[in-house]
Coordinates of C-alpha atoms and ligand atoms in Angstrom, one line a residue:
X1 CA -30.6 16.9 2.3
X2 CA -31.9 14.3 -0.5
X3 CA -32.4 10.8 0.6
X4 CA -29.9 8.3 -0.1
X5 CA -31.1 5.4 -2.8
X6 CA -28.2 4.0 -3.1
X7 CA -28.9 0.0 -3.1
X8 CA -33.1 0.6 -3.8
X9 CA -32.3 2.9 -6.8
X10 CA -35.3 3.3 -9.4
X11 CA -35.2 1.0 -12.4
X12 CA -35.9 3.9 -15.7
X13 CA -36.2 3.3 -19.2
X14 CA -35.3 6.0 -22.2
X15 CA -37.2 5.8 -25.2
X16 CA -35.6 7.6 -28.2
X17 CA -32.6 6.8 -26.5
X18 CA -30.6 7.2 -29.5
X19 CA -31.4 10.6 -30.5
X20 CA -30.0 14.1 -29.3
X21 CA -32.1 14.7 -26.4
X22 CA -31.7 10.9 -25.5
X23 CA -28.4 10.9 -25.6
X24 CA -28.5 14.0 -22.9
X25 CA -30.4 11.4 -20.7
X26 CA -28.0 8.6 -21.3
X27 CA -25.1 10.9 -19.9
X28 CA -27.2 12.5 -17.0
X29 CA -28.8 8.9 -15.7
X30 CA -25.6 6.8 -15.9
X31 CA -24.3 8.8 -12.8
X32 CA -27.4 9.3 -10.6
X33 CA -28.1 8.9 -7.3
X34 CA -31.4 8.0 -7.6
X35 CA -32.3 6.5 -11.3
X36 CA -30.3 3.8 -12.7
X37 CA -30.2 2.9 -16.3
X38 CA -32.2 -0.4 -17.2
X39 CA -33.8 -0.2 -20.5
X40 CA -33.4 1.5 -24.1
X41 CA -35.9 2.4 -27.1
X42 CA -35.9 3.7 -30.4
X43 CA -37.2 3.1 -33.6
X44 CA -37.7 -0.7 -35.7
X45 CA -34.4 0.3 -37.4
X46 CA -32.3 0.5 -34.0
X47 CA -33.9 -2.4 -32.2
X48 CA -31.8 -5.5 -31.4
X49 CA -28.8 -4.1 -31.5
X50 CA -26.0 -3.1 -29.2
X51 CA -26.6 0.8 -28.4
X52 CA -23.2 1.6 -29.0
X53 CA -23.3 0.0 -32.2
X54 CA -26.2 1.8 -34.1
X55 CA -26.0 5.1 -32.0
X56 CA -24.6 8.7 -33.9
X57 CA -23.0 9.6 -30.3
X58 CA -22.3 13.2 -30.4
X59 CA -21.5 13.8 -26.6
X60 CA -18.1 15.2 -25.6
X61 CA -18.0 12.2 -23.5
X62 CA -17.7 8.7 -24.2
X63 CA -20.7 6.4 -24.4
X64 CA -21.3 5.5 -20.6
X65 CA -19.8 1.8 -19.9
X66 CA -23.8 0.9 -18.8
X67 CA -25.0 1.5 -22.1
X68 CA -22.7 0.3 -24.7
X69 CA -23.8 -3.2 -25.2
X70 CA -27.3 -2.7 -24.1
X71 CA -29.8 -3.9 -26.8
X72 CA -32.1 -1.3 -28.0
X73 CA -35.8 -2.2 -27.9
X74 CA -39.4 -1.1 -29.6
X75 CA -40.2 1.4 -27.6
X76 CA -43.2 -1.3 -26.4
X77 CA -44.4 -0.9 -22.7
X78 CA -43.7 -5.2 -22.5
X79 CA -40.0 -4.8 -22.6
X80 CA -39.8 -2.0 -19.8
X81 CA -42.2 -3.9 -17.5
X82 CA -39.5 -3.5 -14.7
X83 CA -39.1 -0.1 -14.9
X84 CA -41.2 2.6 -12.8
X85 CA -40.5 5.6 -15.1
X86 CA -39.5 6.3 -18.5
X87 CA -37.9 9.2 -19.8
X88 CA -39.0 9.9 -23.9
X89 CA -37.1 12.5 -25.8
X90 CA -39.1 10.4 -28.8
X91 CA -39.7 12.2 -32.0
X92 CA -42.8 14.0 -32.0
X93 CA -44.2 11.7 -34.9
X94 CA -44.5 9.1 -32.6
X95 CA -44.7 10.3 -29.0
X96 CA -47.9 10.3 -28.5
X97 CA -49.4 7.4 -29.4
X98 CA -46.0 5.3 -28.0
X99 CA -46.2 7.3 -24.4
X100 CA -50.2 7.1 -24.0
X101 CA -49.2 3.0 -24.2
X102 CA -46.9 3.6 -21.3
X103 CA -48.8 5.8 -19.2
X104 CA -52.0 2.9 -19.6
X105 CA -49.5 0.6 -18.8
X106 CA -48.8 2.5 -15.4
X107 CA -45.7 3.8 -16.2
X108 CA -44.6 7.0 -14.9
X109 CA -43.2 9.0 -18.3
X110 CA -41.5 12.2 -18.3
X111 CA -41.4 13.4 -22.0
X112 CA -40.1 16.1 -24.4
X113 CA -42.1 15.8 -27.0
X114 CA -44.7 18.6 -27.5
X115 CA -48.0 15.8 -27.9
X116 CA -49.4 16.2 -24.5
X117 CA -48.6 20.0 -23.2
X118 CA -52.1 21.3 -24.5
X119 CA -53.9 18.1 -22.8
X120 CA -56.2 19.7 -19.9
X121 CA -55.0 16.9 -17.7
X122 CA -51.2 16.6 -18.0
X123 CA -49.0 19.0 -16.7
X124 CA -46.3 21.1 -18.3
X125 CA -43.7 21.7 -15.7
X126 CA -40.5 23.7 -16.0
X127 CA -39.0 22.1 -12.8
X128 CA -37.8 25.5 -11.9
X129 CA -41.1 27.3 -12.2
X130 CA -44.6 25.4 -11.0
X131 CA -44.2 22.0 -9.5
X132 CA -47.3 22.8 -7.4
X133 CA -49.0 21.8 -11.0
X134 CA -48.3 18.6 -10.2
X135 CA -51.6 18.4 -8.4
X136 CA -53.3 17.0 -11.4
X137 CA -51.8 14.2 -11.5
X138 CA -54.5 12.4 -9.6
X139 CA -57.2 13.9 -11.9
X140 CA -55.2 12.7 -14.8
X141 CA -55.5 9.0 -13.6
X142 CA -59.1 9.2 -12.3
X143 CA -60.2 10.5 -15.8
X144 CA -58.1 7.4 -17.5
X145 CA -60.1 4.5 -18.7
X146 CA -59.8 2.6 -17.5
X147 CA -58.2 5.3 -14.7
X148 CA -54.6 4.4 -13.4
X149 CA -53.2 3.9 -10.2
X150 CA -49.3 4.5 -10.9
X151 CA -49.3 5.6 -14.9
X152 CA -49.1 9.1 -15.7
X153 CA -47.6 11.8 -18.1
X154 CA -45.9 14.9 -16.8
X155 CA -44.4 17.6 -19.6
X156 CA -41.5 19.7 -20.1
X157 CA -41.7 22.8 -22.0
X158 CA -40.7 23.6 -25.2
X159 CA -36.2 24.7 -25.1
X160 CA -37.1 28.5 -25.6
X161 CA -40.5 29.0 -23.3
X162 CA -37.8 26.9 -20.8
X163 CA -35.1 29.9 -21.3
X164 CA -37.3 33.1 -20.8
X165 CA -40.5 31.6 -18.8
X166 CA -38.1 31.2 -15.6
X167 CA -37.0 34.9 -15.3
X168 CA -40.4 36.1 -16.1
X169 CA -41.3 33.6 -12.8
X170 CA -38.6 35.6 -10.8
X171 CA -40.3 38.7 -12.0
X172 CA -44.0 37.7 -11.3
X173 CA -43.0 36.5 -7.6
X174 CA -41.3 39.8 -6.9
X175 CA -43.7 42.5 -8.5
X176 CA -46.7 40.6 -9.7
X177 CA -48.5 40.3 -13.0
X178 CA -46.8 40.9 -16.0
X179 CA -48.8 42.4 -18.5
X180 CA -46.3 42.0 -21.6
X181 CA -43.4 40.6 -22.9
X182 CA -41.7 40.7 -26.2
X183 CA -38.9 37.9 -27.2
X184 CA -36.3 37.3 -29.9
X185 CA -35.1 33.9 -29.7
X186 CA -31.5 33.0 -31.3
X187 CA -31.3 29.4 -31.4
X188 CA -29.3 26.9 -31.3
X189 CA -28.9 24.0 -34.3
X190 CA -29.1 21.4 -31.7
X191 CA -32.2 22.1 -31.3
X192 CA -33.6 20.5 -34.4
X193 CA -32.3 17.2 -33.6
X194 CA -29.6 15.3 -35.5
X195 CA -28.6 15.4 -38.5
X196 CA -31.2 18.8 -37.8
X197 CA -30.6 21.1 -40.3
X198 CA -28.4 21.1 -43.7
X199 CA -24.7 22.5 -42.9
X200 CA -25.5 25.0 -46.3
X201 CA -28.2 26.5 -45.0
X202 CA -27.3 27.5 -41.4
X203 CA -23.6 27.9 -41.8
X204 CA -22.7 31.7 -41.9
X205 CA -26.5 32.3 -41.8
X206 CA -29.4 32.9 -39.6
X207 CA -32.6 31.4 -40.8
X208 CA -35.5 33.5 -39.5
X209 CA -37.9 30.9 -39.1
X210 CA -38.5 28.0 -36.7
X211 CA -41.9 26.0 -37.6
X212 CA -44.7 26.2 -34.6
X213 CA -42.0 28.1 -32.2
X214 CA -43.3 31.2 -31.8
X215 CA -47.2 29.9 -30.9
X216 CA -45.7 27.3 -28.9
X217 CA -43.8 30.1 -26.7
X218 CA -46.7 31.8 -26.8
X219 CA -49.1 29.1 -25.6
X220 CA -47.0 27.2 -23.0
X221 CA -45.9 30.2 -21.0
X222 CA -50.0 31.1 -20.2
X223 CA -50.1 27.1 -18.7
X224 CA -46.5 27.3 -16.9
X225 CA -47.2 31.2 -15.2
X226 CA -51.2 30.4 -14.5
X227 CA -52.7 29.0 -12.0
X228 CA -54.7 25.4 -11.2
X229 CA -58.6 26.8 -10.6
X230 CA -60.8 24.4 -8.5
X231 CA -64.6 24.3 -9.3
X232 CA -67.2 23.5 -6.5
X233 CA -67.2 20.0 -7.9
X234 CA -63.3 19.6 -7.0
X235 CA -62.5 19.9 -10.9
X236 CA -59.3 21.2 -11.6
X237 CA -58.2 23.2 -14.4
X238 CA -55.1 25.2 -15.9
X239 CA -56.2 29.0 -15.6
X240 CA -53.8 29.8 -18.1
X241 CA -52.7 33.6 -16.6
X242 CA -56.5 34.3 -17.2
X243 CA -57.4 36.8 -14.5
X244 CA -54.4 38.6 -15.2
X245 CA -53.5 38.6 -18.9
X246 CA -50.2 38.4 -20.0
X247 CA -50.0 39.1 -23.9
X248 CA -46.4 37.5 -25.5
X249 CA -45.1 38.2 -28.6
X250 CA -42.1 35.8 -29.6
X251 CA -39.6 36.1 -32.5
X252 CA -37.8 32.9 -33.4
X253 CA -34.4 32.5 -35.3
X254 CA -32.0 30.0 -35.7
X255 CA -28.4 30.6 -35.7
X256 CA -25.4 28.9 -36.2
X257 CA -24.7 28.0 -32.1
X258 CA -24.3 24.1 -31.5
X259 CA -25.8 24.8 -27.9
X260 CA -27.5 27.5 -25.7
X261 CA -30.8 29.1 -26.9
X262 CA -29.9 33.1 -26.2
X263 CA -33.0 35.1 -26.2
X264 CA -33.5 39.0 -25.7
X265 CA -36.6 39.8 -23.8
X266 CA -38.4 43.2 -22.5
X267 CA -41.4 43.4 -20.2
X268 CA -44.3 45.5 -19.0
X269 CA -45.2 45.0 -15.4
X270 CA -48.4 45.9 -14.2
X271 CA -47.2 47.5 -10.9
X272 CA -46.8 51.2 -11.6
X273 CA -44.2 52.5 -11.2
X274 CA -42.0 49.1 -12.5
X275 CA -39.0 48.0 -10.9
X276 CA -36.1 49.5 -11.5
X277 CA -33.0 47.3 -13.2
X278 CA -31.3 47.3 -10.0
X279 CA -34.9 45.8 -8.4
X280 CA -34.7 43.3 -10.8
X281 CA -31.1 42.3 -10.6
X282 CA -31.9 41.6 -6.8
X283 CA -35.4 39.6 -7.7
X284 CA -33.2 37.2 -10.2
X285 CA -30.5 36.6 -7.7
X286 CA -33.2 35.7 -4.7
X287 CA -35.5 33.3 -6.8
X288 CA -35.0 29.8 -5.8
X289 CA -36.9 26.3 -6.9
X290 CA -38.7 24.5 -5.0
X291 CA -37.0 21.3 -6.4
X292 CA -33.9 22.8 -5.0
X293 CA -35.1 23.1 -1.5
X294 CA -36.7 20.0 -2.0
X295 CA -33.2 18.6 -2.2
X296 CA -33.4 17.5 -6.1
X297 CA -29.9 16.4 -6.8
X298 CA -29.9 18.0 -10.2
X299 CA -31.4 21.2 -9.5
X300 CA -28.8 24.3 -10.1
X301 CA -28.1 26.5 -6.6
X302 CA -28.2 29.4 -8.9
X303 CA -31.6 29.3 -10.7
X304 CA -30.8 32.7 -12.5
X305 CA -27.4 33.8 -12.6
X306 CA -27.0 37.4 -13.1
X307 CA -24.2 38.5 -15.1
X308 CA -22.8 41.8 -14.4
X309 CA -20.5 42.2 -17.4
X310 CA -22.2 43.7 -20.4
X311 CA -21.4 41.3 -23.0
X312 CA -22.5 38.3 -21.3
X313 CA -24.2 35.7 -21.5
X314 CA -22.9 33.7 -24.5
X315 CA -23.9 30.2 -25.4
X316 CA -20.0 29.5 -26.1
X317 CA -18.5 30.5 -22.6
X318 CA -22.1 30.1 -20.5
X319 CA -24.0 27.0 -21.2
X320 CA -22.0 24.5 -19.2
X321 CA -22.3 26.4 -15.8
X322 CA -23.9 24.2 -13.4
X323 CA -24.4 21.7 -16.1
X324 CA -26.3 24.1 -18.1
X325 CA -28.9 23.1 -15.2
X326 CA -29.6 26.9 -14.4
X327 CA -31.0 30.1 -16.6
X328 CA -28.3 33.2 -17.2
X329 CA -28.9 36.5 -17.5
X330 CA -27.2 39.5 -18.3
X331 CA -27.8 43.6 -20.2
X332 CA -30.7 44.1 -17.3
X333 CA -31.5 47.6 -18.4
X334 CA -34.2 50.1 -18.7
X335 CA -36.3 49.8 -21.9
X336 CA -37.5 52.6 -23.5
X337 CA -41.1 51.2 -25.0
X338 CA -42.1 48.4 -22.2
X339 CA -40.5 48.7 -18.7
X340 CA -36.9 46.4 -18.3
X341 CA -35.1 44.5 -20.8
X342 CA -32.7 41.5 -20.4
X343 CA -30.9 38.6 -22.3
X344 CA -31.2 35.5 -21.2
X345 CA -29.4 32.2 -22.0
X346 CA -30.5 28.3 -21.5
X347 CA -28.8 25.4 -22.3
X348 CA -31.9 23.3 -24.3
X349 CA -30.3 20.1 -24.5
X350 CA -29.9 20.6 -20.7
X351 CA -32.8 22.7 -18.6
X352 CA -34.0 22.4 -22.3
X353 CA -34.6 19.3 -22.2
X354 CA -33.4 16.3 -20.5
X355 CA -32.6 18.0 -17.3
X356 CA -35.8 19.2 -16.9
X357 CA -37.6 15.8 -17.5
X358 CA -34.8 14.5 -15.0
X359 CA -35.5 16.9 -12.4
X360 CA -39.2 16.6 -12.9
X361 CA -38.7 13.3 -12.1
X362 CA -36.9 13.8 -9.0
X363 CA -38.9 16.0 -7.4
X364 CA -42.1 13.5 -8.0
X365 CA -39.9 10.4 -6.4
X366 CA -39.4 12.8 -3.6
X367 CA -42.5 13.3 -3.2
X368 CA -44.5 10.6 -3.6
X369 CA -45.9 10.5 -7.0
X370 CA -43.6 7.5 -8.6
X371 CA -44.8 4.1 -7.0
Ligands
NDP1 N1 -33.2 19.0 -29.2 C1 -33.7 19.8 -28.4 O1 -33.1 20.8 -27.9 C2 -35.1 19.6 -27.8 C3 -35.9 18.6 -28.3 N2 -37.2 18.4 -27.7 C4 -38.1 17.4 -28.2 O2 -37.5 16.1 -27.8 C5 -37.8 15.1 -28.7 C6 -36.5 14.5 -29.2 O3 -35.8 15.5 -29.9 P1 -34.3 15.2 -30.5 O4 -33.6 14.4 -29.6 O5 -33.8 16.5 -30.9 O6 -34.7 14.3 -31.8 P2 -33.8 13.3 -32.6 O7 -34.3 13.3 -34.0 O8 -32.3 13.5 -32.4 O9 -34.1 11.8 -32.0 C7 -35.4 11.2 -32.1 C8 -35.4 9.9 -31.4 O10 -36.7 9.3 -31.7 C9 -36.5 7.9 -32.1 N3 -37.6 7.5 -33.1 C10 -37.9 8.0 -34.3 N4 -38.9 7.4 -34.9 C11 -39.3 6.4 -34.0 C12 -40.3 5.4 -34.0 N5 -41.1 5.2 -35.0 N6 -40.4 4.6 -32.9 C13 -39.6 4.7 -31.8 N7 -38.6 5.7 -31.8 C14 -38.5 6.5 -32.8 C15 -35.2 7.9 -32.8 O11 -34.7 6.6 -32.9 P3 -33.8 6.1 -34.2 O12 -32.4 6.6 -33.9 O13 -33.9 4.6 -34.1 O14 -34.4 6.6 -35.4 C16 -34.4 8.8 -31.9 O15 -34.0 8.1 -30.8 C17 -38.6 15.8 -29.8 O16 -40.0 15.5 -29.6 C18 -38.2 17.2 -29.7 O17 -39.2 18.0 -30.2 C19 -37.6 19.2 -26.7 C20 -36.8 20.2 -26.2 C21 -35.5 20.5 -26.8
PHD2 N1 -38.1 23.5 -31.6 C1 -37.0 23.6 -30.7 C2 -36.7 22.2 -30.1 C3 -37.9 21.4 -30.0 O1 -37.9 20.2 -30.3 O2 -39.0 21.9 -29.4 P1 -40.4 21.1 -29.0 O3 -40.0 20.2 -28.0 O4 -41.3 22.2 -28.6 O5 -40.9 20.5 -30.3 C4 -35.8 24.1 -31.4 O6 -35.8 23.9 -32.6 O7 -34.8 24.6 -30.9

């Protein structure tokens, strides 16, 4: 059972409030039990106005009532000085330098943007995967300078690692180590942002390249699925799947879909003889997150949801279930060259994206880590 703020809620800010991911956050936070809205940032050319005013909404909603005359701001720490966390889904062109002023300005920020993941010292947390990496938090603000007592950056992953690395989590708890794993990502147009890419080049198309993708999938799943190793001086560091290595090969394609990154995904365990699809069926169905038994109010009950028909998932009839807060899966079968194949489906703008941050976020009020 979550605690009740109601009356003491936290004061957040959203920088790149404006954009696609922002306007995820917008949505999720104007209804939530334990953030409420208080500040807005995007770019020189949205500040000082009225959100609703300069903002390309593209929700199926209307603009939440707390927003629409809120003035945007710079996304400067000195107008969110009474917030305790921000949430950035800022362009990556300008994330890093704008959250790195936050975090020194002892903000808690939860970010999108790829500009931190590979720093030693911030984690990259799927919420659904490894919230134990939050341990280096403290590390992150002792090796500040000057070091912080409240500021600090915590990652989520990149939409498609998000998609497949949960499964591969499900699989790893229930018969150890994978050894490999081929994907082939179909993704979603949303995912480039807005106005993302021109209507003639992805409209009956698939475009068989997605810049930095594939290495990011590659990279970020090693950090999520690894452990924290502690050296005799009480050093931590990401271990990165090393004493077990996992070698991924990803595929990435982008396909006219306006949400729900589907991705088709075989694995080699390295327990002979492997599960068998029915083994892996049950492992899906048992996993559970931490920030759900933590009582995070935004956390799906179903982490993975199996399907059982064989054409499902699909983005179209799939990516709203539980908010698009969860993983699906579906075609859990044999494979003839590694061990078990599967399709998955994730929601990016959702677990993607701004549900993760939000989650992340909840879990570290919960326990302690936002002041
Ligand atoms: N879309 C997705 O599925 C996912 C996106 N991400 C990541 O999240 C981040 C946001 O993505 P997305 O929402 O798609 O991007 P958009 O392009 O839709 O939005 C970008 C936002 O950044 C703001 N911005 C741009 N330049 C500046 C600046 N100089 N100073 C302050 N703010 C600025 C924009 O404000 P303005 O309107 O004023 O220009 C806008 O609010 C990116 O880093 C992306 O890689 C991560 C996972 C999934
Ligand atoms: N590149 C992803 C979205 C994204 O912005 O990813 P990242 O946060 O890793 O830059 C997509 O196009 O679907």
């Amino acid at each position: 059972m979550a605690p009740n703020f109601e009356g003491k809620k936290v004061k957040v800010g959203v920088l790149g409030a404006t954009g696609t991911v922002g306007q995820r956050f917008i949505v999720l936070l104007s209804e939530h039990p334990f953030f409420v809205l208080h500040a807005l940032g995007a770019s020189q050319r949205s500040a000082g106005k009225a959100y609703s005013k300069v903002v390309a909404w593209k929700q199926v909603r209307a603009i939440p009532h707390v927003v629409r005359d809120m003035v945007i701001q710079e996304c400067k720490p000195e107008h969110f000085s009474e917030c305790s966390v921000v949430f950035s889904g800022l362009d990556a062109d300008v994330a890093g330098n704008i959250e790195a002023a936050f975090r020194e300005a002892e903000l808690a920020v939860f970010s999108n943007a790829k500009n931190f993941r590979r720093d030693p010292h911030v984690p990259l947390i799927v919420p659904l995967v490894n919230t134990s990496h939050y341990s280096i938090i403290q590390q992150q603000q002792q090796l500040h300078s000057p070091p912080l007592k409240k500021g600090f950056i915590v990652t989520n992953a990149n939409c498609s690692t998000t998609g497949f690395v949960v499964p591969l989590a499900a699989l790893e708890k229930a018969f150890g180590p994978i050894e490999s794993c081929m994907i082939t990502t179909m993704q979603a147009i949303s995912g480039a942002g807005y106005p993302g890419i021109p209507s003639l080049d992805i409209l009956d198309n698939v475009v068989p390249y997605i810049s930095g993708e594939e290495e990011k999938m590659e990279w970020e799943t090693l950090k999520i699925l690894g452990g924290i190793s502690t050296e005799d001086d009480g050093k931590k560091s990401f271990d990165m799947h090393s004493k077990q290595p996992l070698r991924i090969s990803a595929s990435c394609n982008r396909v006219p879909v306006l949400e729900g990154h589907t991705e088709c995904v075989s694995v080699r365990f390295a327990k002979r003889p492997p599960p068998s699809p029915q083994q892996v069926r049950e492992a899906f169905q048992a996993y559970t997150s931490d920030a759900y038994a933590m009582g995070c109010p935004s956390a799906p009950r179903h982490t993975v949801y199996v399907h059982e028909e064989p054409d499902r998932p699909q983005p179209r009839l799939d990516r709203d279930f539980q908010l698009g807060a969860g993983v699906c899966v579906g075609r859990v079968r044999e494979c003839r060259v590694l061990d078990i194949k599967f399709v998955v489906m994730a929601n990016n703008v959702a677990i993607g994206a701004a549900t993760s941050s939000i989650i992340n976020a909840e879990f570290a009020l919960l326990k302690g880590y936002v002041a």
